């Protein structure tokens, strides 16, 4: 097992994804595959589609793992699903009723306990890398009522399960990510997709701008198959045209 080592921890930073990016690009001492960055607090934590990610000091897992994947960057979108499975493995060991919302939210009893933000780095001759940013609400009991997220937030403490320390859960997620990536390398996307489908939350309504669609299935290309109010089916991509204006091009 090597994920989580080397590990750089900060009491405070703007975003662990930024620290991981800088470390990945450090010409003298570049972060190796599996290197971990964590923090007690982020001043500019970010989520998918330009949202802010807020977490109280020391109450939340705030981590980024640097990957130097063996596969092509055209398959980088698969990392988000692999990471969601890894987080659900670790969170599911603490609380029951853990499920996945497309593409990579971990829900506890239908509420959002975690988010994953995958960003890519193109580091010239050294190839590409992916930064897997993970936030998990551990001991928060109060949340901003004006959240930009569709699902209401929750934490492990609020869900009444075991509440591990943030550092223990961080290590467990890093290990779970390593195992899930190894499984993906051996068995491929078909198997990862089947595992994701086995955990998908039922009855999730996705919002895309003004449109709503009932999530039906994860397509082989990572898109969401949804049933529209008209009764017809459509496939939605993670970053679609109308939302891409808010989505930096390196976000998966
Ligand atoms: C989302 O659900 O929109 C994804 C949230 C990802 C938050 C994590 S916290 C650690 C890492 N650093 C960041 O700035 N974001 C990710």
XYZ file of C-alpha atoms and ligand atoms in Angstrom:
268
model
C 0.000 0.000 0.000
C 1.468 3.350 -0.967
C -1.425 5.796 -1.325
C -1.309 8.488 1.311
C 2.468 8.594 1.292
C 4.127 11.022 0.961
C 1.585 13.140 2.814
C 1.613 16.936 3.229
C -0.802 18.340 5.773
C -1.614 22.048 6.264
C -3.567 23.691 9.041
C -4.986 26.068 6.440
C -4.727 26.545 2.693
C -6.774 27.981 -0.166
C -7.575 24.584 -1.664
C -5.887 21.203 -1.272
C -6.345 20.757 -5.028
C -4.162 23.845 -5.589
C -1.444 22.503 -3.285
C -1.550 19.122 -5.027
C -1.318 20.819 -8.419
C 1.722 22.872 -7.371
C 3.373 19.742 -5.957
C 2.645 17.781 -9.158
C 4.342 20.512 -11.191
C 7.337 20.943 -8.850
C 10.290 20.268 -11.143
C 12.670 19.395 -8.268
C 10.408 17.179 -6.181
C 7.265 16.267 -8.116
C 4.469 14.514 -6.234
C 4.456 10.799 -7.018
C 1.395 8.690 -7.817
C -0.668 8.398 -4.635
C 0.756 11.482 -2.907
C -1.722 13.010 -0.476
C -2.440 16.608 0.508
C -4.835 17.381 3.343
C -5.873 20.392 5.378
C -7.863 21.295 8.464
C -9.418 24.280 6.706
C -9.698 25.733 3.202
C -10.222 29.423 2.513
C -11.159 28.862 -1.152
C -12.422 25.302 -1.282
C -14.112 24.633 -4.570
C -16.676 22.182 -5.819
C -17.833 21.105 -9.228
C -19.210 23.661 -11.682
C -17.664 26.656 -9.976
C -19.392 26.124 -6.638
C -17.758 26.888 -3.302
C -17.018 24.047 -0.905
C -17.307 25.163 2.690
C -16.354 23.191 5.764
C -15.720 24.169 9.374
C -12.176 23.929 10.688
C -11.245 20.344 11.543
C -14.771 19.071 10.965
C -14.318 17.600 7.549
C -12.072 15.483 5.378
C -10.374 17.877 2.970
C -7.962 15.893 0.846
C -6.463 15.650 -2.620
C -4.703 12.622 -4.037
C -2.364 12.993 -6.978
C -2.677 10.272 -9.601
C -0.399 9.551 -12.507
C -2.732 7.089 -14.219
C -1.557 4.396 -16.589
C -4.534 5.030 -18.855
C -5.186 7.730 -21.439
C -6.402 11.215 -20.416
C -9.435 10.583 -22.630
C -10.542 8.158 -19.900
C -9.997 10.656 -17.083
C -13.776 10.952 -16.601
C -13.772 7.412 -15.170
C -11.736 8.594 -12.170
C -14.709 10.480 -10.757
C -16.736 7.252 -10.557
C -13.796 5.269 -9.148
C -13.260 7.940 -6.480
C -16.957 8.032 -5.544
C -16.868 4.266 -5.052
C -13.758 4.568 -2.874
C -15.338 7.269 -0.705
C -18.504 5.193 -0.373
C -16.406 2.172 0.678
C -14.826 4.174 3.512
C -17.975 6.070 4.548
C -20.075 2.906 4.235
C -17.845 1.246 6.835
C -19.012 3.897 9.336
C -22.695 4.367 8.488
C -25.431 2.353 6.771
C -27.602 3.604 3.884
C -24.778 4.995 1.758
C -25.571 5.455 -1.922
C -24.216 7.265 -4.963
C -25.732 10.117 -6.915
C -24.496 10.623 -10.440
C -21.757 11.381 -11.126
C -19.856 11.241 -7.847
C -21.784 12.399 -4.783
C -21.904 10.120 -1.770
C -25.278 10.297 -0.057
C -26.312 9.101 3.383
C -30.054 8.504 3.505
C -30.446 10.761 0.488
C -28.411 13.675 1.852
C -25.044 14.820 0.524
C -22.177 13.824 2.779
C -19.326 14.105 0.306
C -18.191 15.599 -2.964
C -15.420 14.745 -5.400
C -13.710 17.201 -7.712
C -11.321 15.713 -10.261
C -8.987 18.101 -12.071
C -6.307 17.274 -14.595
C -2.779 18.607 -14.952
C -0.812 18.444 -18.163
C 2.771 18.443 -17.054
C 4.634 18.503 -20.385
C 7.098 15.664 -20.866
C 6.079 14.025 -17.598
C 2.652 13.346 -19.078
C -0.638 14.025 -17.405
C -1.818 13.740 -13.864
C -5.168 13.879 -12.117
C -5.943 15.525 -8.818
C -8.751 13.815 -6.942
C -10.150 16.333 -4.468
C -12.425 14.856 -1.831
C -14.481 16.521 0.861
C -16.441 14.504 3.451
C -18.553 16.079 6.172
C -17.556 14.309 9.365
C -18.652 16.193 12.476
C -20.538 19.252 11.201
C -23.958 19.785 12.666
C -24.706 23.147 11.018
C -24.607 24.019 7.339
C -25.104 27.118 5.235
C -28.843 27.127 4.447
C -28.101 28.731 1.072
C -26.164 25.786 -0.318
C -25.785 25.742 -4.090
C -26.114 21.972 -4.085
C -29.272 20.142 -5.034
C -29.255 17.603 -2.193
C -29.396 18.801 1.421
C -26.093 18.352 3.273
C -25.403 15.925 6.082
C -22.428 14.617 8.040
C -21.400 11.326 9.580
C -22.235 12.751 13.002
C -25.746 13.798 11.942
C -26.373 10.430 10.350
C -25.845 8.700 13.690
C -23.154 6.235 12.643
C -19.599 5.872 13.815
C -17.692 9.149 13.690
C -14.041 8.425 12.924
C -11.407 11.097 13.343
C -10.813 13.149 10.233
C -7.255 11.852 9.929
C -8.316 8.194 10.179
C -11.060 8.644 7.582
C -8.616 10.474 5.290
C -6.223 7.511 5.420
C -9.051 5.031 4.887
C -10.242 6.897 1.808
C -6.705 7.026 0.387
C -6.409 3.255 0.869
C -9.854 2.617 -0.623
C -8.909 4.738 -3.637
C -5.766 2.706 -4.162
C -7.750 -0.545 -4.029
C -10.444 0.744 -6.372
C -7.851 1.938 -8.881
C -6.081 -1.425 -8.739
C -9.402 -3.175 -9.322
C -10.113 -0.831 -12.234
C -6.691 -1.562 -13.735
C -7.322 -5.319 -13.546
C -11.012 -5.538 -14.410
C -11.717 -2.356 -16.353
C -14.528 0.165 -16.633
C -17.215 -2.493 -17.161
C -16.663 -3.798 -13.643
C -16.301 -0.321 -12.090
C -19.535 0.723 -13.783
C -21.359 -2.361 -12.458
C -20.145 -1.617 -8.917
C -21.281 2.002 -9.254
C -24.697 0.874 -10.553
C -25.080 -1.492 -7.586
C -24.778 1.496 -5.248
C -26.754 4.118 -7.141
C -29.417 5.886 -5.106
C -32.977 5.229 -6.293
C -35.383 7.959 -7.367
C -32.839 10.719 -7.930
C -34.084 13.667 -9.962
C -31.261 15.476 -11.742
C -31.450 19.135 -12.559
C -29.894 20.546 -15.722
C -30.607 24.241 -15.884
C -34.418 24.495 -15.978
C -34.784 20.830 -16.999
C -35.379 17.915 -14.676
C -34.875 14.248 -15.399
C -35.297 11.129 -13.301
C -31.952 9.339 -13.201
C -32.367 5.884 -14.709
C -28.889 4.512 -15.326
C -25.197 5.153 -15.831
C -24.380 4.853 -19.525
C -21.225 3.053 -20.681
C -19.701 6.429 -21.626
C -20.329 7.942 -18.167
C -23.384 9.960 -19.138
C -26.595 9.884 -17.127
C -29.595 8.277 -18.762
C -32.633 10.216 -17.577
C -36.377 9.975 -18.063
C -37.815 13.384 -18.907
C -41.265 14.567 -17.743
C -42.490 13.958 -21.324
C -41.731 10.240 -20.860
C -38.853 10.248 -23.338
C -35.276 9.370 -22.430
C -32.138 11.471 -22.801
C -28.450 11.162 -21.956
C -26.791 13.999 -20.085
C -23.041 14.513 -19.911
C -21.304 15.625 -16.710
C -20.337 18.937 -18.238
C -22.909 19.978 -20.762
C -22.902 23.029 -22.984
C -25.033 25.260 -20.817
C -22.977 24.610 -17.683
C -19.520 24.631 -19.209
C -19.305 28.422 -18.939
C -18.842 27.964 -15.196
C -16.656 24.913 -15.448
C -12.919 25.394 -15.856
C -11.632 23.296 -18.759
C -9.421 21.112 -16.556
C -12.305 19.863 -14.423
C -13.487 16.365 -15.197
C -18.573 18.852 -5.253
O -19.384 18.087 -4.753
O -18.914 19.851 -5.910
C -17.101 18.546 -5.082
C -16.544 19.083 -3.795
C -15.061 18.768 -3.629
C -14.475 19.417 -2.393
C -13.061 18.978 -2.134
S -12.501 19.466 -0.529
C -10.876 18.998 -0.955
C -10.638 19.435 -2.375
N -10.188 20.822 -2.433
C -11.087 21.615 -3.013
O -10.953 22.845 -3.175
N -12.146 20.889 -3.411
C -11.996 19.489 -3.095
